[in-house]
Coordinates of C-alpha atoms and ligand atoms in Angstrom, one line a residue:
M1 CA 68.3 154.6 103.7
S2 CA 66.8 154.5 100.4
T3 CA 66.3 151.1 98.5
E4 CA 67.1 150.7 94.7
I5 CA 65.2 148.4 92.7
T6 CA 66.2 146.3 89.7
P7 CA 65.2 142.7 88.3
V8 CA 68.6 141.3 88.3
L9 CA 71.8 142.1 90.3
V10 CA 74.8 140.9 88.7
V11 CA 78.0 140.5 91.1
G12 CA 81.0 140.5 89.7
G13 CA 82.3 142.6 86.3
S14 CA 84.7 140.2 84.7
L15 CA 84.2 137.9 81.8
V16 CA 81.0 136.2 83.1
G17 CA 79.5 138.9 84.9
L18 CA 79.6 141.1 81.6
S19 CA 78.5 138.3 79.6
T20 CA 75.4 138.0 81.9
A21 CA 74.9 141.8 81.6
L22 CA 74.8 141.4 77.8
F23 CA 72.7 138.4 77.5
L24 CA 70.4 139.9 79.6
A25 CA 70.4 143.2 77.6
L26 CA 69.7 141.1 74.4
H27 CA 66.6 139.7 76.2
E28 CA 65.6 143.5 77.1
V29 CA 65.9 142.6 80.9
P30 CA 67.3 145.3 82.9
C31 CA 70.0 144.6 85.3
V32 CA 72.6 146.3 87.7
L33 CA 76.2 144.9 87.6
V34 CA 78.6 145.9 90.4
E35 CA 82.4 145.2 90.4
P36 CA 85.0 146.7 92.9
H37 CA 87.5 147.3 90.5
L38 CA 87.4 150.4 88.2
A39 CA 89.3 148.4 85.1
S40 CA 90.5 144.9 84.2
H41 CA 93.0 143.2 85.6
P42 CA 96.3 144.2 84.0
H43 CA 97.5 140.5 84.0
P44 CA 95.1 138.8 81.7
R45 CA 94.5 135.3 82.1
A46 CA 92.2 133.9 79.4
V47 CA 93.4 134.2 76.1
G48 CA 91.4 131.3 74.1
F49 CA 87.9 131.8 73.1
T50 CA 86.1 129.0 71.7
T51 CA 83.6 128.4 68.7
R52 CA 80.5 128.3 70.6
T53 CA 81.4 131.5 72.6
L54 CA 81.9 133.1 69.2
E55 CA 78.6 132.1 68.2
L56 CA 77.3 133.7 71.6
L57 CA 79.1 136.9 71.1
H58 CA 78.1 137.2 67.5
L59 CA 74.4 137.5 68.8
V60 CA 75.1 140.7 70.8
G61 CA 77.3 142.1 67.8
I62 CA 80.5 141.3 68.9
E63 CA 82.8 139.7 66.4
L64 CA 86.3 138.8 67.4
P65 CA 89.3 138.2 64.9
A66 CA 89.2 134.8 63.9
I67 CA 92.0 132.1 64.1
P68 CA 93.3 131.2 60.7
A69 CA 91.4 128.1 59.2
G70 CA 93.4 125.1 60.2
F71 CA 94.8 126.7 63.2
S72 CA 95.5 123.8 66.2
L73 CA 97.0 125.2 69.3
K74 CA 100.3 123.3 69.5
R75 CA 102.5 122.9 72.8
A76 CA 106.2 121.6 72.7
R77 CA 108.6 121.0 75.5
V78 CA 111.6 122.7 74.8
E79 CA 115.1 123.8 76.6
S80 CA 114.4 127.3 75.6
L81 CA 113.0 128.9 72.7
A82 CA 116.4 129.6 71.0
G83 CA 117.8 126.3 72.9
T84 CA 116.7 122.5 71.9
W85 CA 113.2 121.9 71.0
H86 CA 112.0 118.7 72.2
E87 CA 108.7 117.0 71.4
E88 CA 105.1 118.4 70.8
S89 CA 102.3 117.0 72.6
A90 CA 98.6 117.3 71.8
W91 CA 95.6 118.0 74.0
T92 CA 93.5 115.2 73.1
P93 CA 95.3 112.2 71.8
K94 CA 94.4 111.1 68.4
A95 CA 92.0 113.8 67.8
Q96 CA 89.9 114.1 64.8
P97 CA 89.8 117.3 63.0
M98 CA 86.9 119.7 63.8
T99 CA 84.3 119.4 61.0
E100 CA 82.4 122.4 59.5
D101 CA 80.0 122.8 62.5
S102 CA 79.8 126.4 62.6
P103 CA 80.4 129.4 60.8
F104 CA 82.7 130.5 63.6
R105 CA 86.3 129.2 64.5
G106 CA 87.9 130.2 67.9
A107 CA 89.8 133.3 68.5
A108 CA 92.8 134.5 70.6
I109 CA 92.1 138.0 72.5
A110 CA 93.6 138.6 75.9
Q111 CA 91.2 138.9 78.7
D112 CA 91.9 142.5 79.5
K113 CA 91.4 143.3 75.8
L114 CA 88.1 141.3 75.7
E115 CA 86.7 142.8 78.7
P116 CA 86.1 146.3 77.7
I117 CA 84.4 145.3 74.6
L118 CA 82.0 143.5 76.6
R119 CA 81.7 146.0 79.2
D120 CA 81.0 148.9 76.4
E121 CA 78.4 146.9 74.5
A122 CA 76.9 145.9 77.7
K123 CA 76.5 149.9 78.5
R124 CA 75.3 150.5 75.2
R125 CA 72.7 148.1 75.3
G126 CA 71.4 149.9 78.6
A127 CA 72.9 147.5 81.4
D128 CA 74.0 149.8 84.6
I129 CA 77.4 148.9 85.2
R130 CA 78.9 150.1 88.5
L131 CA 82.4 150.0 88.8
G132 CA 84.2 150.5 91.9
T133 CA 81.2 148.9 93.8
E134 CA 80.8 145.8 95.6
L135 CA 78.6 143.5 97.3
V136 CA 78.9 143.7 101.0
R137 CA 76.3 141.2 102.1
F138 CA 72.9 140.0 101.2
E139 CA 69.7 138.1 102.2
Q140 CA 67.0 136.6 100.3
D141 CA 63.5 135.9 101.0
D142 CA 60.6 134.3 98.7
D143 CA 60.0 137.4 96.9
G144 CA 63.9 138.7 96.3
V145 CA 67.1 139.5 97.2
T146 CA 68.4 142.5 99.3
A147 CA 71.7 143.5 98.5
H148 CA 73.9 145.8 100.8
L149 CA 76.2 147.7 98.1
R150 CA 79.4 149.8 98.9
D151 CA 80.5 152.1 96.4
K152 CA 84.1 153.9 95.9
S153 CA 83.2 156.8 98.4
G154 CA 82.5 154.0 101.1
R155 CA 78.7 154.7 100.8
V156 CA 76.5 151.8 101.7
Y157 CA 73.4 151.6 100.1
M158 CA 70.5 148.8 99.3
M159 CA 69.5 147.2 96.2
R160 CA 66.3 145.1 95.9
A161 CA 66.6 142.5 93.0
S162 CA 64.2 139.6 91.9
Y163 CA 67.4 137.4 91.4
M164 CA 70.8 137.7 91.6
V165 CA 73.6 136.2 89.6
A166 CA 76.9 136.0 91.5
C167 CA 79.8 135.8 88.9
D168 CA 82.3 136.8 92.0
G169 CA 85.1 134.3 90.8
N170 CA 86.6 131.2 92.2
K171 CA 86.6 132.5 95.9
S172 CA 82.9 133.7 95.4
P173 CA 81.9 135.1 98.6
V174 CA 78.3 134.6 97.4
R175 CA 78.9 131.1 97.3
E176 CA 80.5 131.0 100.4
A177 CA 77.7 132.9 102.5
L178 CA 75.5 130.5 100.9
G179 CA 77.3 127.5 102.2
I180 CA 77.6 125.8 98.9
P181 CA 80.0 123.1 99.0
R182 CA 82.3 122.1 95.9
K183 CA 83.6 118.8 94.7
G184 CA 86.5 117.8 92.7
P185 CA 90.2 117.4 92.7
G186 CA 90.7 120.7 94.4
P187 CA 93.4 123.4 94.7
L188 CA 96.1 122.0 92.8
E189 CA 98.9 124.3 93.3
T190 CA 99.7 128.0 93.7
M191 CA 101.7 129.5 90.7
R192 CA 103.5 132.5 90.0
S193 CA 103.9 134.3 86.6
V194 CA 105.4 137.5 85.1
L195 CA 103.7 139.2 82.5
F196 CA 106.5 140.8 80.0
K197 CA 106.9 142.5 76.5
A198 CA 109.5 141.3 73.9
P199 CA 109.9 140.9 70.5
L200 CA 109.7 137.2 70.0
E201 CA 107.3 136.5 67.4
S202 CA 109.9 134.7 65.4
Y203 CA 109.8 131.8 67.6
L204 CA 106.1 131.5 67.1
E205 CA 106.5 130.6 63.0
K206 CA 106.4 126.9 63.4
G207 CA 102.9 127.0 64.9
V208 CA 103.7 126.4 68.3
H209 CA 102.1 128.8 70.7
Q210 CA 102.8 127.2 74.2
F211 CA 106.2 126.0 75.5
E212 CA 106.9 123.9 78.7
I213 CA 110.4 125.1 79.5
D214 CA 112.4 122.1 80.6
Q215 CA 115.6 123.1 82.2
P216 CA 117.2 121.5 85.6
D217 CA 116.6 124.7 87.2
L218 CA 113.6 126.0 85.6
Q219 CA 110.6 124.2 85.0
A220 CA 107.9 127.0 83.5
F221 CA 105.1 127.3 81.1
L222 CA 105.8 130.4 78.7
T223 CA 102.9 131.5 76.2
T224 CA 102.0 134.5 74.4
Y225 CA 98.9 136.6 74.4
G226 CA 99.4 137.3 70.7
D227 CA 99.9 141.1 71.1
G228 CA 103.7 141.2 72.1
R229 CA 103.1 140.2 75.6
W230 CA 104.0 137.2 77.1
V231 CA 103.6 135.2 80.5
L232 CA 106.1 133.1 82.1
M233 CA 104.4 130.7 84.6
F234 CA 106.5 129.2 87.3
K235 CA 105.8 125.9 88.8
D236 CA 106.7 127.0 92.3
D237 CA 105.4 129.7 94.7
L238 CA 108.8 131.5 95.1
E239 CA 108.7 135.3 95.7
R240 CA 111.3 136.5 92.7
D241 CA 112.3 140.4 92.5
E242 CA 112.9 141.9 89.5
A243 CA 116.3 140.8 88.8
A244 CA 115.3 137.2 89.4
L245 CA 112.4 137.4 87.2
R246 CA 114.5 139.0 84.3
L247 CA 117.0 136.3 84.7
A248 CA 114.2 133.5 84.6
I249 CA 112.8 135.2 81.5
N250 CA 116.2 135.1 79.8
K251 CA 116.8 131.5 80.6
A252 CA 113.4 130.7 79.0
I253 CA 114.2 132.6 76.0
G254 CA 117.6 131.2 75.8
K255 CA 119.1 134.6 75.2
D256 CA 120.1 137.7 77.2
D257 CA 120.4 140.1 74.6
I258 CA 116.4 140.6 73.8
P259 CA 114.8 143.8 75.1
I260 CA 112.4 142.9 77.8
E261 CA 109.8 145.1 79.5
I262 CA 108.5 143.4 82.7
M263 CA 104.6 144.6 83.0
T264 CA 103.3 143.0 86.1
S265 CA 103.7 139.6 88.1
G266 CA 100.9 137.4 89.3
R267 CA 100.0 134.6 91.6
W268 CA 97.3 131.9 90.7
D269 CA 95.4 129.4 92.4
L270 CA 95.1 126.5 90.1
T271 CA 92.0 125.1 91.0
A272 CA 89.9 122.5 89.9
L273 CA 86.4 122.3 91.9
V274 CA 82.8 122.6 90.9
A275 CA 79.7 123.9 93.1
T276 CA 77.3 121.0 94.2
R277 CA 74.5 123.3 93.2
F278 CA 74.3 126.2 90.7
S279 CA 71.6 127.9 92.5
Q280 CA 70.0 128.5 95.8
G281 CA 66.7 130.0 96.1
R282 CA 66.9 133.3 94.0
V283 CA 70.4 133.1 93.8
F284 CA 72.4 131.7 90.8
L285 CA 76.2 131.0 90.2
A286 CA 77.9 131.6 87.0
G287 CA 81.7 131.1 85.8
D288 CA 84.6 130.4 88.1
A289 CA 81.7 130.9 91.0
A290 CA 80.2 127.8 90.0
H291 CA 83.1 125.8 88.5
T292 CA 86.9 126.6 88.7
L293 CA 88.4 124.5 85.7
P294 CA 92.1 125.0 85.5
P295 CA 93.6 126.5 82.0
T296 CA 93.7 123.8 79.4
R297 CA 94.3 123.9 75.6
G298 CA 90.4 123.7 75.3
G299 CA 90.0 126.9 77.1
Y300 CA 87.2 125.7 79.2
G301 CA 87.2 128.4 82.1
A302 CA 85.8 131.4 80.9
N303 CA 84.3 129.8 78.1
T304 CA 82.2 127.5 80.3
G305 CA 81.1 130.5 82.2
I306 CA 79.9 132.5 79.2
H307 CA 77.9 129.9 78.0
D308 CA 76.3 129.6 81.6
A309 CA 75.6 133.3 81.2
H310 CA 73.8 132.8 77.9
N311 CA 71.9 129.8 79.2
L312 CA 70.5 131.6 82.2
A313 CA 69.7 135.0 80.8
W314 CA 66.6 134.2 78.6
K315 CA 65.1 131.9 81.3
L316 CA 65.3 134.9 83.7
K317 CA 63.6 137.1 81.0
E318 CA 60.6 134.1 80.6
V319 CA 60.3 134.2 84.3
L320 CA 60.5 137.7 85.0
S321 CA 57.9 138.4 82.1
G322 CA 55.7 136.0 83.4
T323 CA 55.7 133.8 80.2
S324 CA 57.5 130.7 82.3
E325 CA 56.9 129.0 85.5
P326 CA 59.7 129.9 87.8
S327 CA 60.5 126.0 87.8
L328 CA 62.2 126.9 84.3
L329 CA 65.0 128.4 86.6
D330 CA 65.9 124.8 88.0
T331 CA 67.0 123.7 84.5
Y332 CA 69.9 126.1 84.8
D333 CA 71.7 124.0 87.6
A334 CA 70.1 120.8 85.8
E335 CA 71.9 122.0 82.5
R336 CA 75.1 123.9 83.4
R337 CA 76.3 121.6 86.2
P338 CA 76.7 118.4 84.4
A339 CA 78.2 120.5 81.2
A340 CA 81.0 121.9 84.0
W341 CA 81.4 118.3 85.6
T342 CA 82.0 116.9 82.2
R343 CA 84.5 119.3 81.5
L344 CA 86.2 119.0 84.8
E345 CA 86.5 115.0 84.0
Q346 CA 87.8 115.7 80.6
T347 CA 90.4 117.7 81.7
F348 CA 91.5 115.2 83.8
V349 CA 91.6 112.5 81.5
R350 CA 93.8 114.2 79.1
P351 CA 97.8 113.7 79.6
D352 CA 98.2 117.5 80.4
Y353 CA 96.5 117.2 84.0
A354 CA 96.1 113.2 84.3
K355 CA 99.0 113.0 86.7
R356 CA 97.7 115.8 88.9
A357 CA 94.6 113.9 90.5
R358 CA 95.5 110.2 89.8
G359 CA 92.1 108.3 90.3
F360 CA 89.6 111.3 89.6
A361 CA 88.7 110.6 85.9
D362 CA 89.5 106.8 86.0
G363 CA 87.4 105.0 83.8
V364 CA 86.0 108.1 81.8
A365 CA 86.2 107.7 78.1
I366 CA 88.0 110.8 76.2
L367 CA 85.4 112.9 74.4
D368 CA 86.0 114.5 71.1
E369 CA 86.8 118.1 71.4
A370 CA 84.1 118.9 69.2
G371 CA 81.8 117.2 70.8
I372 CA 82.6 118.7 74.1
E373 CA 82.4 122.3 72.4
L374 CA 79.0 121.9 70.2
G375 CA 77.5 118.5 71.1
Q376 CA 77.0 118.1 74.9
L377 CA 73.4 116.8 75.7
Y378 CA 71.1 118.4 77.8
R379 CA 69.2 115.5 79.6
T380 CA 66.3 117.9 80.7
L381 CA 65.0 118.0 77.2
A382 CA 66.4 114.5 75.9
T383 CA 63.7 111.9 75.2
D384 CA 66.1 109.1 75.2
P385 CA 68.0 108.5 78.4
A386 CA 70.5 105.9 76.8
L387 CA 71.8 108.9 74.5
P388 CA 75.7 109.9 75.4
E389 CA 76.5 112.8 77.3
A390 CA 78.3 114.4 74.2
K391 CA 78.6 113.5 70.5
R392 CA 80.5 115.3 67.6
P393 CA 77.6 117.8 66.2
D394 CA 77.8 116.0 62.7
E395 CA 76.6 112.7 64.6
W396 CA 73.6 114.3 66.2
R397 CA 70.6 114.5 63.9
G398 CA 68.5 116.8 65.5
E399 CA 67.8 114.8 68.7
P400 CA 66.0 117.1 71.7
G401 CA 68.6 118.4 74.3
T402 CA 71.1 119.2 71.5
R403 CA 72.3 122.4 70.0
A404 CA 70.4 123.2 67.0
P405 CA 72.8 122.4 64.0
H406 CA 74.6 125.0 61.7
V407 CA 73.6 124.4 58.2
K408 CA 74.8 126.6 55.5
L409 CA 71.8 128.1 53.5
E410 CA 71.5 128.7 50.1
D411 CA 72.2 132.6 50.6
G412 CA 75.0 131.7 52.5
S413 CA 73.6 132.6 55.8
S414 CA 73.6 130.2 58.7
T415 CA 70.7 128.3 60.5
L416 CA 72.1 129.6 63.4
D417 CA 71.1 133.1 62.2
W418 CA 67.2 132.0 63.1
F419 CA 68.2 131.3 66.7
G420 CA 69.1 133.5 69.8
R421 CA 66.4 136.0 70.6
G422 CA 63.2 133.7 71.0
W423 CA 61.5 130.8 70.4
V424 CA 61.6 129.3 66.8
L425 CA 59.8 126.5 64.9
V426 CA 61.8 125.0 62.2
A427 CA 58.9 123.0 60.2
A428 CA 59.2 120.7 57.3
N429 CA 55.7 121.9 55.7
D430 CA 53.2 124.5 55.9
A431 CA 50.6 122.5 57.8
W432 CA 52.6 124.2 60.9
R433 CA 51.0 127.5 62.4
A434 CA 52.5 130.0 64.6
K435 CA 51.6 130.4 68.0
P436 CA 52.3 133.8 69.7
G437 CA 55.6 134.2 70.5
V438 CA 56.9 131.6 68.2
V439 CA 58.5 132.6 64.9
V440 CA 58.3 129.6 62.2
V441 CA 60.8 129.1 59.6
H442 CA 60.5 126.4 56.8
A443 CA 63.2 124.0 56.6
P444 CA 65.0 123.3 53.0
E445 CA 65.8 119.9 52.5
N446 CA 69.4 119.8 53.8
V447 CA 68.1 121.5 57.0
R448 CA 65.2 118.8 57.3
E449 CA 68.3 116.3 57.2
A450 CA 70.4 117.9 59.9
F451 CA 67.2 118.4 62.0
G452 CA 66.4 114.6 61.8
L453 CA 63.0 115.8 60.6
T454 CA 60.3 113.7 58.5
S455 CA 58.7 115.6 55.6
T456 CA 56.0 116.5 57.9
G457 CA 57.8 117.2 61.0
A458 CA 59.0 120.2 63.0
A459 CA 61.5 121.0 65.8
L460 CA 61.2 123.7 68.1
I461 CA 64.1 125.4 69.1
R462 CA 64.6 127.5 72.5
P463 CA 65.7 131.0 72.7
D464 CA 69.4 129.6 73.5
G465 CA 69.6 127.7 70.2
Y466 CA 68.8 124.1 71.9
I467 CA 66.4 121.8 70.4
A468 CA 63.3 121.7 73.0
W469 CA 61.1 119.1 71.1
R470 CA 60.7 117.5 67.8
K471 CA 57.4 116.0 66.3
D472 CA 56.5 113.9 63.2
A473 CA 53.5 116.0 62.3
P474 CA 51.2 118.9 63.5
Ligands
FAD1 C1 96.4 131.4 84.0 C2 95.1 131.3 83.5 C3 94.8 131.2 81.9 C4 93.6 130.9 81.6 N1 93.4 130.8 80.3 C5 92.0 130.9 79.9 C6 91.6 130.3 78.7 O1 92.7 130.7 77.6 N2 90.5 130.3 78.2 C7 89.2 130.4 79.1 O2 88.5 130.2 78.8 N3 89.6 130.3 80.6 C8 91.1 130.6 80.7 N4 91.3 130.6 82.2 C9 90.2 130.9 82.9 C10 89.5 132.2 83.4 O3 90.6 133.3 83.4 C11 88.5 132.3 84.2 O4 87.5 131.2 84.0 C12 87.4 133.5 84.1 O5 88.2 134.5 84.5 C13 86.3 133.3 85.1 O6 85.6 134.8 84.9 P1 84.7 134.7 85.9 O7 84.0 136.2 85.7 O8 83.6 133.7 86.4 O9 85.5 135.2 87.3 P2 86.6 136.2 87.8 O10 87.4 136.4 86.2 O11 87.6 135.5 88.8 O12 86.0 137.6 88.3 C14 85.4 137.7 89.2 C15 84.8 139.1 89.4 O13 84.1 139.1 91.0 C16 84.4 140.4 91.4 N5 84.2 140.3 92.6 C17 84.5 139.2 93.6 N6 84.1 139.8 94.9 C18 82.8 140.6 94.7 C19 81.9 141.3 95.4 N7 81.7 141.0 96.7 N8 81.5 142.4 94.9 C20 81.2 142.5 93.6 N9 82.1 141.9 92.7 C21 83.1 141.0 93.2 C22 85.9 140.2 91.3 O14 86.5 141.7 91.5 C23 86.1 139.9 89.8 O15 86.1 140.9 88.9 C24 92.6 131.0 82.8 C25 92.6 131.1 84.1 C26 94.2 131.1 84.4 C27 94.5 131.4 85.9

């Protein structure tokens, strides 16, 4: 049997696998991605994509339609859409409004619409995407990973990769094969859902997009994918035939004369678990394989996974090209596992989930939403162990370990436009000289201030836009 060779094998072609392929392509690292399904799952899950995700997708030329300024995702408890509306509830009690921390706001796009965009762009950039192909098993040694792949014709062939990234979802066969345990509240419940089309846009006019349906014989959650499709999620695991689904949809709407097209139904395991290691040898876990975070209004699940992919891709590039020692790859677990764990805790410290895992987040303080999204600290780079795990981005002043801040430049562009492809030195004066592989940019006054630079200082920014170090003079 002949063996193909690739620097990186990506297992799983959903949001996180495709993002991994894209960010590897951005750094000109060839990869092969395998995914058993021939297309995206017809029942979308994620719909909310956050500011940081949009910053990262912008790097690979993907611009998603922005949500309107001032939009906040509102949820209300209702009898039905047409019936009595009870109270609205906030995701973060007493949340402060987001500041102007990014040129981007979030986007609402259904997972089955976003995946083809990512797939097409990854292919266009040269990623070898193999749909209809699954990983059957793998072995690893000191020099690489040998994967046994089965294509849609049933043919099994071998692929030798220097590294493998497992983006194979909550049940991750790769994580299971590695025997990596997970920690957290665990599987919470199994839910059923039905996806349908109906002309219900008028019920969105008050700005509420998520509805807790509260009737004595119907406890469910109703939300829209913003494209005429809606999903009704049942808080039980009952099998319903089409007539029962239609009846439940009508009850949730509060009317039975609205034309409804049932598209598909689903069964979900609502799970809250984080792997105890995000890598083993030459294999990395990303996305739900590493952390399964239950759906929230902060949209942590897919977004956190896309951020993992971005964190890992440039490190693989540095190590594969011989620019960095393989130990750089250890920082993937050291940075991304705490980030995922914080998001798990932040899910359970908020009212939506607090009751579901009593005791789990006891003593955890609620962090600011903007802080979780843009202000999490990587302790691998931090010089002061006393710094908190997250702060609002406008409260940081360029401390190493934080995301390099967005500052609007005179020509209307952003400091973020400087970062994302390689190493960048943001220097306060001309005394700083470029080293090979580092681009030097000169910081105007407002940038110096946001980066906490003295008049002779500089900050070195990693290819993922995080501040690696800051010095007062050359
Ligand atoms: C109801 C619901 C709503 C959600 N809403 C949001 C939201 O608004 N925002 C958000 O950020 N997140 C949301 N999430 C979470 C989000 O959907 C997941 O976090 C996201 O899909 C994880 O992506 P992934 O690529 O890591 O894994 P998955 O999407 O689970 O994909 C794993 C892939 O691996 C493939 N695979 C498995 N085994 C193999 C194998 N042996 N070989 C090759 N491939 C394999 C599978 O076929 C699959 O395509 C929601 C989740 C649910 C359930």
